[in-house]
Short mmCIF file of C-alpha atoms in Angstrom, two decimals:
data_model
loop_
_atom_site.label_atom_id
_atom_site.label_comp_id
_atom_site.label_asym_id
_atom_site.label_seq_id
_atom_site.Cartn_x
_atom_site.Cartn_y
_atom_site.Cartn_z
CA MET D 359 -1.77 24.46 8.09
CA GLY D 360 -4.80 24.37 5.86
CA LYS D 361 -7.85 22.17 5.44
CA ARG D 362 -8.07 18.63 6.75
CA LEU D 363 -7.61 15.97 4.06
CA GLY D 364 -8.59 12.95 6.12
CA LYS D 365 -9.07 11.47 9.57
CA GLY D 366 -8.65 7.95 10.90
CA GLY D 367 -7.62 5.91 13.91
CA PHE D 368 -4.07 7.19 13.44
CA GLY D 369 -4.96 10.90 13.71
CA SER D 370 -5.50 13.49 10.98
CA VAL D 371 -3.87 14.70 7.76
CA TYR D 372 -3.92 18.37 6.72
CA VAL D 373 -2.77 20.42 3.76
CA GLY D 374 0.16 22.65 4.70
CA VAL D 375 2.47 25.20 3.13
CA ARG D 376 6.20 25.23 3.90
CA LYS D 377 7.15 28.78 4.81
CA ALA D 378 10.68 28.55 3.45
CA ASP D 379 9.65 28.09 -0.18
CA GLY D 380 5.84 27.99 -0.36
CA LYS D 381 5.83 24.25 -1.18
CA GLU D 382 2.47 22.57 -0.59
CA VAL D 383 2.78 19.53 1.68
CA ALA D 384 0.68 17.09 3.67
CA ILE D 385 0.95 17.23 7.47
CA LYS D 386 0.10 14.00 9.28
CA ARG D 387 -0.45 14.22 13.02
CA ALA D 388 -0.45 10.86 14.84
CA GLU D 389 -1.39 10.61 18.50
CA ARG D 390 1.24 9.12 20.80
CA ASN D 391 0.49 6.22 23.13
CA HIS D 392 2.46 3.88 25.37
CA HIS D 393 2.33 1.09 22.75
CA ASP D 394 4.37 3.11 20.22
CA LYS D 395 7.31 1.13 18.85
CA TYR D 396 10.72 2.75 18.39
CA ILE D 397 13.52 1.35 16.25
CA SER D 398 16.91 2.48 14.94
CA ILE D 399 17.64 2.18 11.23
CA PRO D 400 20.93 1.21 9.57
CA GLY D 401 23.44 4.04 9.64
CA GLU D 402 21.73 5.92 12.48
CA THR D 403 21.82 5.60 16.26
CA GLN D 404 18.68 7.58 17.12
CA ASN D 405 15.59 5.60 18.08
CA LEU D 406 12.72 6.66 15.82
CA PRO D 407 8.97 6.01 15.91
CA LEU D 408 8.34 2.99 13.68
CA GLU D 409 6.36 4.82 10.98
CA VAL D 410 8.98 7.59 10.81
CA ALA D 411 11.78 5.03 10.55
CA LEU D 412 10.04 3.11 7.77
CA MET D 413 9.37 6.30 5.82
CA LYS D 414 12.98 7.44 6.20
CA MET D 415 14.11 4.06 4.86
CA VAL D 416 11.96 4.30 1.73
CA SER D 417 12.68 8.02 1.21
CA ARG D 418 16.47 7.74 1.07
CA PRO D 419 17.98 8.31 -2.38
CA PRO D 420 17.77 6.87 -4.90
CA ARG D 421 14.07 7.20 -4.17
CA CYS D 422 11.08 5.71 -5.95
CA GLU D 423 8.68 8.15 -7.59
CA ASN D 424 5.80 5.81 -6.72
CA VAL D 425 6.30 6.09 -2.94
CA VAL D 426 5.35 9.29 -1.12
CA GLN D 427 8.39 11.04 0.37
CA LEU D 428 8.92 12.01 4.01
CA LEU D 429 10.25 15.59 4.03
CA GLU D 430 10.50 16.30 7.79
CA TRP D 431 9.13 15.05 11.08
CA PHE D 432 8.63 16.46 14.59
CA GLU D 433 7.82 15.01 17.96
CA THR D 434 5.71 16.72 20.64
CA SER D 435 4.61 15.51 24.05
CA ARG D 436 1.30 14.28 22.61
CA SER D 437 1.91 13.43 18.95
CA PHE D 438 4.24 12.76 16.03
CA ILE D 439 4.00 15.13 13.09
CA LEU D 440 5.11 13.96 9.66
CA VAL D 441 5.56 16.43 6.79
CA LEU D 442 5.00 14.58 3.52
CA GLU D 443 5.15 15.19 -0.19
CA LEU D 444 1.72 16.15 -1.56
CA PRO D 445 1.16 15.58 -5.30
CA ASN D 446 -1.16 18.08 -6.95
CA PRO D 447 -3.68 17.26 -8.27
CA CYS D 448 -4.34 13.94 -6.58
CA MET D 449 -7.01 11.74 -5.05
CA ASP D 450 -6.95 8.25 -3.62
CA LEU D 451 -7.38 5.40 -6.08
CA HIS D 452 -10.63 4.25 -4.46
CA ARG D 453 -12.22 7.65 -5.12
CA PHE D 454 -10.74 7.79 -8.63
CA CYS D 455 -12.41 4.48 -9.53
CA LYS D 456 -15.75 5.62 -8.13
CA GLN D 457 -15.87 9.06 -9.77
CA ASN D 458 -18.31 9.59 -12.62
CA ASN D 459 -19.69 6.11 -11.89
CA LEU D 460 -16.52 4.73 -13.47
CA ARG D 461 -16.21 1.96 -10.84
CA ARG D 462 -13.89 -0.24 -12.91
CA LEU D 463 -10.89 0.77 -14.99
CA ALA D 464 -10.22 -0.12 -18.60
CA GLU D 465 -7.39 -2.61 -18.85
CA PRO D 466 -4.85 -0.16 -20.38
CA VAL D 467 -5.45 2.23 -17.47
CA ALA D 468 -5.28 -0.59 -14.91
CA GLN D 469 -2.01 -1.77 -16.49
CA LYS D 470 -0.41 1.64 -16.05
CA VAL D 471 -1.65 1.94 -12.46
CA ILE D 472 -0.81 -1.56 -11.20
CA ARG D 473 2.68 -1.49 -12.74
CA GLN D 474 3.47 1.56 -10.59
CA VAL D 475 1.95 -0.01 -7.48
CA VAL D 476 4.08 -3.14 -7.97
CA GLN D 477 7.17 -0.95 -8.41
CA ALA D 478 6.33 0.86 -5.15
CA ALA D 479 5.90 -2.43 -3.26
CA GLN D 480 9.14 -3.77 -4.72
CA HIS D 481 11.00 -0.61 -3.67
CA CYS D 482 9.73 -1.01 -0.11
CA HIS D 483 11.01 -4.57 0.04
CA VAL D 484 14.40 -3.60 -1.37
CA ARG D 485 14.63 -1.03 1.44
CA GLY D 486 13.66 -3.58 4.11
CA VAL D 487 10.14 -2.24 4.66
CA PHE D 488 6.89 -4.25 4.78
CA HIS D 489 4.02 -1.82 4.08
CA ARG D 490 1.32 -4.34 5.11
CA ASP D 491 -1.73 -2.31 3.99
CA ILE D 492 -1.60 -1.91 0.20
CA LYS D 493 -5.10 -1.00 -0.98
CA PRO D 494 -6.72 1.66 -3.20
CA GLY D 495 -7.34 3.93 -0.21
CA ASN D 496 -3.57 4.05 0.42
CA ILE D 497 -2.65 4.85 -3.17
CA LEU D 498 -2.75 8.42 -4.47
CA ILE D 499 -3.26 9.01 -8.19
CA ASN D 500 -2.89 12.09 -10.34
CA PRO D 501 -6.10 11.94 -12.46
CA ASP D 502 -4.41 13.84 -15.30
CA THR D 503 -1.20 11.80 -15.66
CA LEU D 504 -2.19 8.53 -13.90
CA GLU D 505 0.99 8.72 -11.80
CA VAL D 506 0.52 6.94 -8.47
CA LYS D 507 2.16 7.09 -5.05
CA LEU D 508 1.91 4.62 -2.18
CA ILE D 509 1.11 6.33 1.15
CA ASP D 510 0.44 5.55 4.83
CA PHE D 511 3.02 3.32 6.49
CA GLY D 512 1.10 3.32 9.77
CA CYS D 513 0.50 -0.46 9.60
CA GLY D 514 4.03 -1.18 8.39
CA GLU D 515 6.81 -3.23 9.92
CA LEU D 516 10.45 -4.01 9.32
CA LEU D 517 10.89 -6.71 6.71
CA LYS D 518 12.09 -10.06 8.07
CA ASN D 519 12.56 -13.57 6.73
CA GLU D 520 10.60 -15.22 9.54
CA PRO D 521 6.80 -15.48 9.39
CA TYR D 522 4.68 -12.77 11.01
CA SER D 523 2.17 -13.78 13.69
CA ASP D 524 0.15 -10.57 13.84
CA TYR D 525 -1.83 -8.72 11.18
CA SER D 526 -2.56 -5.00 11.23
CA GLY D 527 -3.69 -4.31 7.68
CA THR D 528 -7.19 -4.28 6.19
CA CYS D 529 -9.01 -7.62 6.49
CA PHE D 530 -10.24 -7.77 2.87
CA TYR D 531 -6.62 -7.76 1.64
CA CYS D 532 -5.11 -10.31 4.03
CA PRO D 533 -3.98 -13.69 2.64
CA PRO D 534 -5.65 -17.05 3.35
CA GLU D 535 -2.63 -18.38 5.25
CA TRP D 536 -3.31 -15.84 7.98
CA HIS D 537 -6.83 -17.21 8.49
CA LEU D 538 -5.67 -20.81 8.24
CA HIS D 539 -2.47 -20.74 10.30
CA LYS D 540 -2.30 -17.28 11.96
CA LYS D 541 1.08 -16.86 10.28
CA TYR D 542 2.21 -15.44 6.95
CA SER D 543 5.38 -14.35 5.15
CA ALA D 544 5.85 -10.82 3.89
CA ALA D 545 6.44 -11.16 0.15
CA PRO D 546 3.61 -13.64 -0.63
CA ALA D 547 1.23 -11.54 1.50
CA VAL D 548 2.09 -8.42 -0.50
CA ILE D 549 1.63 -10.29 -3.79
CA TRP D 550 -1.79 -11.45 -2.57
CA SER D 551 -2.81 -7.86 -1.76
CA LEU D 552 -1.61 -6.73 -5.20
CA GLY D 553 -3.84 -9.39 -6.76
CA ILE D 554 -6.80 -8.12 -4.73
CA VAL D 555 -6.11 -4.54 -5.83
CA LEU D 556 -5.84 -5.55 -9.49
CA PHE D 557 -9.11 -7.52 -9.31
CA GLU D 558 -10.77 -4.50 -7.71
CA LEU D 559 -9.49 -2.15 -10.42
CA VAL D 560 -10.70 -4.22 -13.37
CA CYS D 561 -13.86 -5.72 -11.84
CA GLY D 562 -15.07 -2.77 -9.75
CA LYS D 563 -15.53 -4.82 -6.58
CA LEU D 564 -13.63 -6.90 -4.05
CA PRO D 565 -13.22 -10.59 -4.90
CA PHE D 566 -13.79 -11.78 -1.31
CA LYS D 567 -15.83 -10.21 1.50
CA SER D 568 -15.37 -12.74 4.31
CA LYS D 569 -12.56 -14.86 5.70
CA GLU D 570 -14.38 -18.00 4.55
CA LYS D 571 -14.44 -16.74 0.96
CA ILE D 572 -10.77 -15.69 1.20
CA VAL D 573 -9.89 -19.24 2.21
CA ASP D 574 -12.14 -20.78 -0.48
CA GLY D 575 -10.53 -18.56 -3.12
CA ASN D 576 -13.28 -18.85 -5.75
CA LEU D 577 -12.91 -15.99 -8.23
CA ARG D 578 -15.77 -14.64 -10.34
CA PHE D 579 -14.55 -12.24 -13.00
CA VAL D 580 -16.73 -9.74 -14.84
CA SER D 581 -17.25 -10.40 -18.53
CA GLY D 582 -14.97 -8.86 -21.12
CA LEU D 583 -11.62 -9.21 -19.33
CA SER D 584 -8.66 -10.47 -21.31
CA HIS D 585 -7.32 -13.97 -20.63
CA GLU D 586 -3.92 -12.48 -19.76
CA CYS D 587 -5.40 -10.18 -17.11
CA CYS D 588 -7.35 -13.01 -15.49
CA SER D 589 -4.31 -15.30 -15.50
CA LEU D 590 -2.19 -12.70 -13.67
CA ILE D 591 -4.86 -12.18 -11.02
CA MET D 592 -5.27 -15.93 -10.51
CA TRP D 593 -1.49 -16.32 -10.18
CA CYS D 594 -1.28 -13.61 -7.50
CA LEU D 595 -4.25 -15.15 -5.66
CA LYS D 596 -2.97 -18.73 -5.48
CA ARG D 597 -3.91 -20.25 -2.13
CA GLN D 598 -0.38 -21.64 -1.64
CA PRO D 599 1.95 -18.71 -0.83
CA GLU D 600 4.93 -20.38 -2.51
CA CYS D 601 3.01 -20.60 -5.81
CA ARG D 602 2.50 -16.84 -6.12
CA PRO D 603 4.75 -14.80 -8.43
CA THR D 604 7.61 -12.52 -7.42
CA PHE D 605 7.59 -8.77 -8.12
CA GLU D 606 9.81 -9.38 -11.15
CA GLU D 607 7.52 -12.08 -12.51
CA ILE D 608 4.52 -9.74 -12.25
CA LEU D 609 6.36 -6.92 -14.04
CA ASN D 610 7.46 -9.37 -16.76
CA HIS D 611 4.02 -10.94 -17.16
CA ARG D 612 2.67 -10.79 -20.71
CA TRP D 613 -0.33 -8.70 -19.60
CA LEU D 614 2.00 -5.94 -18.42
CA LYS D 615 4.14 -6.21 -21.53
#
């Protein structure tokens, strides 16, 4: 184990080196508690910690290059230890946008980034996984190539058709239906969070900073954005969940073409 990369409510993440081949990895150590959820995944009988199970589901081949891969995991009496792919070089997208006072990304850069994030979210859904916390802090980017990877499934859940009645993601990215009805469906909630991320990338700030403003849904764009970019953001941030686009419709939108 090497230096610590980050610390949060979940535990800590460290740089590590795999002895077998010298591969650099990330080691995530999550504290155990009596609320931990265990599930079994299709094709296996073993009960796994929820985050481990979700990561195994998205890491099975054919894998998506835009989702970080689970390499190994271990369980001790006090914690779970996940050994994860570690791109090099990389930083989280929030830091990337803030470096050199950049704050907001040029549209061609934002296009390349958000296309990959949408592909990562779509891959999760195809695999039956609801990430539930898509935000710049959970997206790694290679500053040289602009390749991105979605990380941190600690707030995730199995995908289901029924509405969810609990929310464990970041409040600034949650959809208005949660505040209005205390229920939300997975796909429209993810599309909403993708719209928030895209707004943040091209405007350099969050569109809404309170639940009242999330419900109101009034968007104020910075000057200079293309009409196509604004139209995609407004589509993703429709108040009515059923009016938001699908993953395919985002990827086929004229702004991303």
